[in-house]
Tab-separated table of C-alpha atoms in Angstrom:
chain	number	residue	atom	x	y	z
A	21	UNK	CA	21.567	-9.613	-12.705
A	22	UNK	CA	20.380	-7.826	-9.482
A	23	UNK	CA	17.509	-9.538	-7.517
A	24	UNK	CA	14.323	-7.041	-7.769
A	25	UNK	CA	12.834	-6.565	-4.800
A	26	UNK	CA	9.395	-8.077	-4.329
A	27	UNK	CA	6.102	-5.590	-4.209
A	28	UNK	CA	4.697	-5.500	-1.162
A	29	UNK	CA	0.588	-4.960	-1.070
A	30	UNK	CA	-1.440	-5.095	2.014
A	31	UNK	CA	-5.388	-4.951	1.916
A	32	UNK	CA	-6.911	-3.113	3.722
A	33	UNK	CA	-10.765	-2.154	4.403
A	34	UNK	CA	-11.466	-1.715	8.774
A	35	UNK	CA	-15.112	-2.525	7.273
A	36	UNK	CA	-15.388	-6.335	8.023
A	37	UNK	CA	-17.173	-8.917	5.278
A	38	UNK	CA	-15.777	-6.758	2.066
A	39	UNK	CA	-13.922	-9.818	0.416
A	40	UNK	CA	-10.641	-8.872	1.508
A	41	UNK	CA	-9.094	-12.844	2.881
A	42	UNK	CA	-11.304	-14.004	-0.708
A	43	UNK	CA	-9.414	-11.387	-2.738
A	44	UNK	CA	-6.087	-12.340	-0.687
A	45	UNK	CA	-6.442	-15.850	-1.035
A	46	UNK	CA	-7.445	-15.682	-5.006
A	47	UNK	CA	-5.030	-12.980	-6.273
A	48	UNK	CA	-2.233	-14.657	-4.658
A	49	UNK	CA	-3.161	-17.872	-6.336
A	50	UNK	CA	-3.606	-16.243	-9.722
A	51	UNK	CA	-0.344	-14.343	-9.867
A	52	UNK	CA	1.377	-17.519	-8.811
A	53	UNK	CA	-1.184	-19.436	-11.925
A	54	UNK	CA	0.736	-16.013	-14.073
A	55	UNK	CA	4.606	-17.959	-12.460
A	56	UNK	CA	4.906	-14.990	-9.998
A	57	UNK	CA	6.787	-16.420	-6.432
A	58	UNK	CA	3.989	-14.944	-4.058
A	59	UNK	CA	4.058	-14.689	-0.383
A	60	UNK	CA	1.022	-14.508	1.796
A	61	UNK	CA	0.906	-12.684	5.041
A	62	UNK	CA	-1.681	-13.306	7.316
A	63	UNK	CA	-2.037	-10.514	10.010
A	64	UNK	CA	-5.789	-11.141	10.876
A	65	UNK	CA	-5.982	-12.990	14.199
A	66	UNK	CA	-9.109	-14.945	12.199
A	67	UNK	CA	-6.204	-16.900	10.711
A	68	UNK	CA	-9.090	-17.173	7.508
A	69	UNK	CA	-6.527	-16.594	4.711
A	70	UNK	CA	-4.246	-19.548	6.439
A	71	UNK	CA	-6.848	-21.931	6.614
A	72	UNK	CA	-8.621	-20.664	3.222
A	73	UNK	CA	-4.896	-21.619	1.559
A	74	UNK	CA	-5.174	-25.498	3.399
A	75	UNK	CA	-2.595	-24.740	6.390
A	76	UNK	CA	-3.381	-26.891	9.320
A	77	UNK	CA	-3.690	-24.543	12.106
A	78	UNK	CA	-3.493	-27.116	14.574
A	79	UNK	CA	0.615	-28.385	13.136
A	80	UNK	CA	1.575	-24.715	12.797
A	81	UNK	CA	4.601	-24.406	14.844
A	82	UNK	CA	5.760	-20.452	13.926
A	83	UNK	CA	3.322	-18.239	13.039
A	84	UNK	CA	3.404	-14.299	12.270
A	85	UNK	CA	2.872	-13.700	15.901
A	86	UNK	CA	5.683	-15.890	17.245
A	87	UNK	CA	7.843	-13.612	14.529
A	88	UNK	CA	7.060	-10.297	15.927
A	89	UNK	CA	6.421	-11.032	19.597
A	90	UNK	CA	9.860	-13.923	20.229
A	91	UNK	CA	11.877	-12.519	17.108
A	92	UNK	CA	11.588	-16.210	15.205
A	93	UNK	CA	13.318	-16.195	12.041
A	94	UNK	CA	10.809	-15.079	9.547
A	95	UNK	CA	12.167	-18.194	7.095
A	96	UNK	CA	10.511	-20.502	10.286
A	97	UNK	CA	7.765	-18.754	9.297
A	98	UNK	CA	7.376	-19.572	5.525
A	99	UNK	CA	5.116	-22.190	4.728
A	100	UNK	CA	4.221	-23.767	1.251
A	101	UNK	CA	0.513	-24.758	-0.479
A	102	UNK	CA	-1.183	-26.746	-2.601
A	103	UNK	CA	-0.036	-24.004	-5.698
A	104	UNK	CA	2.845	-23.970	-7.120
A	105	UNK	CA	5.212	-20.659	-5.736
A	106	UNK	CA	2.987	-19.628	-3.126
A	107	UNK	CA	3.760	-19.824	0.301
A	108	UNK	CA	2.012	-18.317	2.935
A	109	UNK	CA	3.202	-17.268	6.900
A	110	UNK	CA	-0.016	-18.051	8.852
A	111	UNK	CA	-1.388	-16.044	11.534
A	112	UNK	CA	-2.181	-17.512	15.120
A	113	UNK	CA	-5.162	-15.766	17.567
A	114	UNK	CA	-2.144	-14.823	19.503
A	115	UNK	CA	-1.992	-12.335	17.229
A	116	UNK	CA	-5.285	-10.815	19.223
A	117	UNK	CA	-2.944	-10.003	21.931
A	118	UNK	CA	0.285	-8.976	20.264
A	119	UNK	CA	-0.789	-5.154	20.129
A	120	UNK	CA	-1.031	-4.550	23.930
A	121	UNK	CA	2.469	-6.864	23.738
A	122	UNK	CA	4.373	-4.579	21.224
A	123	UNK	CA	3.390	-1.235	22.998
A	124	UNK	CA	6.654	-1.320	24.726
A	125	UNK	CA	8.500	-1.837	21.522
A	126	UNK	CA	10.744	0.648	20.144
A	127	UNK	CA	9.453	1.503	16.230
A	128	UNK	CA	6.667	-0.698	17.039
A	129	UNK	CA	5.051	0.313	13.930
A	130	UNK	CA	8.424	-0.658	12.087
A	131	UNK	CA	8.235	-4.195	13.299
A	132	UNK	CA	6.964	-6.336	10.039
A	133	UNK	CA	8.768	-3.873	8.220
A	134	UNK	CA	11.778	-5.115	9.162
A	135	UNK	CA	10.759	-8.928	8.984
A	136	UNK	CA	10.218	-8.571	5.666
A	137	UNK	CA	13.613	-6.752	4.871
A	138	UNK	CA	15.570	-9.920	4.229
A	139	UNK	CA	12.591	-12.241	1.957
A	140	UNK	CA	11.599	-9.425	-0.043
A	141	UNK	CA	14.081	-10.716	-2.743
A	142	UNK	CA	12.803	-14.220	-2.849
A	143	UNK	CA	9.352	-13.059	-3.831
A	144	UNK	CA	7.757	-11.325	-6.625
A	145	UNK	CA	4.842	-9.929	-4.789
A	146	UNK	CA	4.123	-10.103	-0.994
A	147	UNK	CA	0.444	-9.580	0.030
A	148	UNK	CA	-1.137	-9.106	3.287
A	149	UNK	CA	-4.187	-9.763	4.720
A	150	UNK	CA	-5.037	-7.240	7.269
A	151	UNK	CA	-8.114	-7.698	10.162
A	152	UNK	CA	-10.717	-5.725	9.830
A	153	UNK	CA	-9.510	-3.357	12.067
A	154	UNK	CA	-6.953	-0.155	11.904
A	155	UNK	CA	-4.913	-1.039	15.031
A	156	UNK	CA	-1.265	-1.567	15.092
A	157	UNK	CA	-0.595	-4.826	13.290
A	158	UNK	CA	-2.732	-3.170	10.235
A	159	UNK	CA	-0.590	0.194	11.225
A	160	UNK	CA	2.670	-2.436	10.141
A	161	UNK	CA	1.002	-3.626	7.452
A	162	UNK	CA	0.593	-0.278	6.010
A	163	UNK	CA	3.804	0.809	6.996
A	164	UNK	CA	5.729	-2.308	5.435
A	165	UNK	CA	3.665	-1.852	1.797
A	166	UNK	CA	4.636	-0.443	-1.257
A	167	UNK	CA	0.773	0.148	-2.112
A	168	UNK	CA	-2.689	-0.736	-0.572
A	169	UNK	CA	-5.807	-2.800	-2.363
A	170	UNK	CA	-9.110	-1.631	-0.901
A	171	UNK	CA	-11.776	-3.939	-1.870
A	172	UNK	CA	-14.942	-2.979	-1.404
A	173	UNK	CA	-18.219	-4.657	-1.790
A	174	UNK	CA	-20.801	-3.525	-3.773
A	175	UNK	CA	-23.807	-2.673	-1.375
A	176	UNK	CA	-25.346	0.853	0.241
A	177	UNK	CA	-23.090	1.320	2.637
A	178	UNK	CA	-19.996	0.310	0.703
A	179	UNK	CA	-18.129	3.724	0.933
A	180	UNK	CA	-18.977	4.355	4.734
A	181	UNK	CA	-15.879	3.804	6.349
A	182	UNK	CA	-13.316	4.471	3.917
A	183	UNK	CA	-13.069	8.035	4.744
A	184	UNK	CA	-11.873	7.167	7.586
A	185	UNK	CA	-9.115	4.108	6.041
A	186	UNK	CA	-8.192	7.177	3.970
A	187	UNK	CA	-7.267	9.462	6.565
A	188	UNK	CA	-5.264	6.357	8.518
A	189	UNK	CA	-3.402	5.763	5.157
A	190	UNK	CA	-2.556	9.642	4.466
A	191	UNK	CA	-1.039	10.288	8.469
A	192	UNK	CA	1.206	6.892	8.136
A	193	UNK	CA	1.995	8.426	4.562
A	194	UNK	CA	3.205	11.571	6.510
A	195	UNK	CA	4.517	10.032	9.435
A	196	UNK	CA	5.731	6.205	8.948
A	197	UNK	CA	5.925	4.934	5.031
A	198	UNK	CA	5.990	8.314	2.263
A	199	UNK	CA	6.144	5.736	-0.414
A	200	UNK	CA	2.268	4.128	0.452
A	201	UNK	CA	0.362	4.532	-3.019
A	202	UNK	CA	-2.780	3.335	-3.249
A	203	UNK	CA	-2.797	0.443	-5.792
A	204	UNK	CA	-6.712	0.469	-6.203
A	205	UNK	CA	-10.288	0.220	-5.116
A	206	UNK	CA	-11.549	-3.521	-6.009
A	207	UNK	CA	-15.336	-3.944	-6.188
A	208	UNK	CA	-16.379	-7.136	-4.862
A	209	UNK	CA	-19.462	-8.971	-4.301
A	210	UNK	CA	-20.929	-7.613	-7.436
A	211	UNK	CA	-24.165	-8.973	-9.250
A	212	UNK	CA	-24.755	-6.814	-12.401
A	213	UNK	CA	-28.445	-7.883	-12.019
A	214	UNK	CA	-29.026	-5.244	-9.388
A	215	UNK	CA	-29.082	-1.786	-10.338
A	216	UNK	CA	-27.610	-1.008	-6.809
A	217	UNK	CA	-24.881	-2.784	-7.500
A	218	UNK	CA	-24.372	-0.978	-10.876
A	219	UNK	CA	-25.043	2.207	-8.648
A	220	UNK	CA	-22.226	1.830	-6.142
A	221	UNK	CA	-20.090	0.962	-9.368
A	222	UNK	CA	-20.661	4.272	-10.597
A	223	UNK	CA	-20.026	6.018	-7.332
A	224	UNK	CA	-16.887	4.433	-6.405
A	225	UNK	CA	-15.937	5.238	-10.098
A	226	UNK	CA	-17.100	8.847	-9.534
A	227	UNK	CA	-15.419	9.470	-6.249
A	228	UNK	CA	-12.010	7.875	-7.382
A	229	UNK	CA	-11.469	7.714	-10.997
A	230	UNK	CA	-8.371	6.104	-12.137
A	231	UNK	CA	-7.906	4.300	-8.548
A	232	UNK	CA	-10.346	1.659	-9.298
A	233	UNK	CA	-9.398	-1.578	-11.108
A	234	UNK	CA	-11.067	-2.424	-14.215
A	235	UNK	CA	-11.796	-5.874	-13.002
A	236	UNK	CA	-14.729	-6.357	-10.689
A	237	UNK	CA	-15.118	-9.439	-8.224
A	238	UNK	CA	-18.477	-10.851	-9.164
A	239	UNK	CA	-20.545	-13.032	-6.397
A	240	UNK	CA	-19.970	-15.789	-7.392
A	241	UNK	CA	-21.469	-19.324	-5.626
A	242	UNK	CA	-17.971	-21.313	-5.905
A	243	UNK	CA	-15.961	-18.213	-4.461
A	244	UNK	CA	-17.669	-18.656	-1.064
A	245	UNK	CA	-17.752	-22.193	-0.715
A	246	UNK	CA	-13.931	-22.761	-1.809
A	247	UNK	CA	-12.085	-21.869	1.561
A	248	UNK	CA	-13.811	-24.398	3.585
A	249	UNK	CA	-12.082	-26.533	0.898
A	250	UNK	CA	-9.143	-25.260	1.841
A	251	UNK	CA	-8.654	-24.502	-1.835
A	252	UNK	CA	-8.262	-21.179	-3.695
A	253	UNK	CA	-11.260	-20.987	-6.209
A	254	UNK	CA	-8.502	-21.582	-8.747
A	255	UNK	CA	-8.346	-25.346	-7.425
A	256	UNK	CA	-11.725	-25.908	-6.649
A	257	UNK	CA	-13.357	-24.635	-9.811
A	258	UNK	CA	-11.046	-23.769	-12.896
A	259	UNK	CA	-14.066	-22.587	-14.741
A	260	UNK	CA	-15.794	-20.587	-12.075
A	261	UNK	CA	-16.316	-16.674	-12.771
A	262	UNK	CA	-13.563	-15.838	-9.083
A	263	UNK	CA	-11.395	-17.597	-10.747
A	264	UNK	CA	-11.966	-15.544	-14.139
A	265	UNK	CA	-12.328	-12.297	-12.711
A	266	UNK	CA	-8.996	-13.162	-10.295
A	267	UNK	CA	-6.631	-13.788	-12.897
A	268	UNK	CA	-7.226	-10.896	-14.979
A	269	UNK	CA	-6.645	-9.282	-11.464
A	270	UNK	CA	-3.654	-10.329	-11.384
A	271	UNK	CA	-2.433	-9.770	-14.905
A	272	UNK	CA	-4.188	-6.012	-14.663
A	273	UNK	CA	-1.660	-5.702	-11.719
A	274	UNK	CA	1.127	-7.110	-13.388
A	275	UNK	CA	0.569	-4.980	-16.577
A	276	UNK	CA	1.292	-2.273	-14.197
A	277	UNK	CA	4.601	-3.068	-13.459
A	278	UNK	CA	5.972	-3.277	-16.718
């Protein structure tokens, strides 16, 4: 039987403090909980989705950055956790630098895209953790996915911004990767207590219809405190409403593929 190739899903939101490492972190761990082999990218110089999956910053030896600045193998790279068929290949602060360093390169936008090439078969689904930022490692992010996850939290300003993540996702559409779909809008941070937050549902709903997911992050106490655990919620609380509202997450995305 022919190897599938793994889906490849970055998220992205250039608005900082939307859930996006949380909603990394706890989808991977779910759709590994569901026996999916997941791989986590970390392209946010923050290194929070490393540490947030228990990787030792400190002992990492290859990291993303050594792979697209000194060519490592990618497979150096590749590091396991605490679950069961995920791995993870951390990011460095390097990484702060590496855009002024890749300027020179030719298809510089191409460059994770071609990491990836040769792993994509050893994993069901591949997700990366982009900065908060739309500069050129998020550019190879977006140009490496299949589709994009936008989370975004549920508060006034929640849909400032996105115009503009939009428009950056339609020109490397045009120009780099035809095949970018978006895969959803995830509201996060959401307390169905406050009528705002029922308010922004509506709006995001409004604005794009079938794009949103069904499931809805709630705020949830143990979601926050289980990275400095170096846990995904999944670990640290079984019971807790992330981990809930994360696995049928990842089952609403795997329902997709069938």
């Amino acid at each position: 039987m022919e190897k599938k190739l793994g889906k490849i899903m970055a998220l992205a939101n250039q608005k900082g403090g939307v859930g996006k490492t949380t909603t990394t972190i706890n989808l991977a761990a779910s759709l590994a909980t569901l026996e999916k082999a997941v791989l986590v990218i970390d392209a946010d110089p923050q290194a929070n989705a490393s540490s947030g999956l228990g990787v030792d910053l400190q002992e990492v030896e290859c990291s993303l950055y050594e792979c697209i600045i000194d060519h490592a193998d990618v497979r150096d790279a590749i590091y396991t956790t605490d679950i069961n068929g995920l791995d993870i290949i951390p990011s460095h602060i390097n990484l702060v630098g590496a855009e002024i360093e890749m300027l020179t390169v030719p298809n510089r936008e191409k460059v994770l895209k071609e990491l990836l090439k040769d792993i994509r078969y050893d994993y069901d689904y591949i997700l990366i953790d982009c900065s908060p930022s739309l500069g050129l490692i998020t550019v190879n992010a977006l140009t490496a996915a299949d589709s994009v996850i936008i989370p975004v939290q549920c508060e006034y300003f929640a849909l400032e911004g996105i115009g503009k993540l939009l428009n950056t996702i339609k020109i490397i559409k045009s120009k780099l990767n035809p095949q970018l779909e978006i895969e959803g809008f995830l509201l996060t941070m959401y307390d169905n207590r406050l009528r705002l937050a029922n308010q922004i549902y509506d709006e995001v709903k409004r604005h794009f219809q079938e794009l949103v997911f069904k499931t809805v992050i709630q705020r949830n106490v143990k979601l926050s405190e289980s990275p400095s655990h170096g846990l995904p919620v999944i670990l640290y609380d079984a019971e807790a409403a992330g981990t809930k509202n994360h696995l049928q997450l990842a089952k609403e995305i795997v329902s997709r593929e069938k």
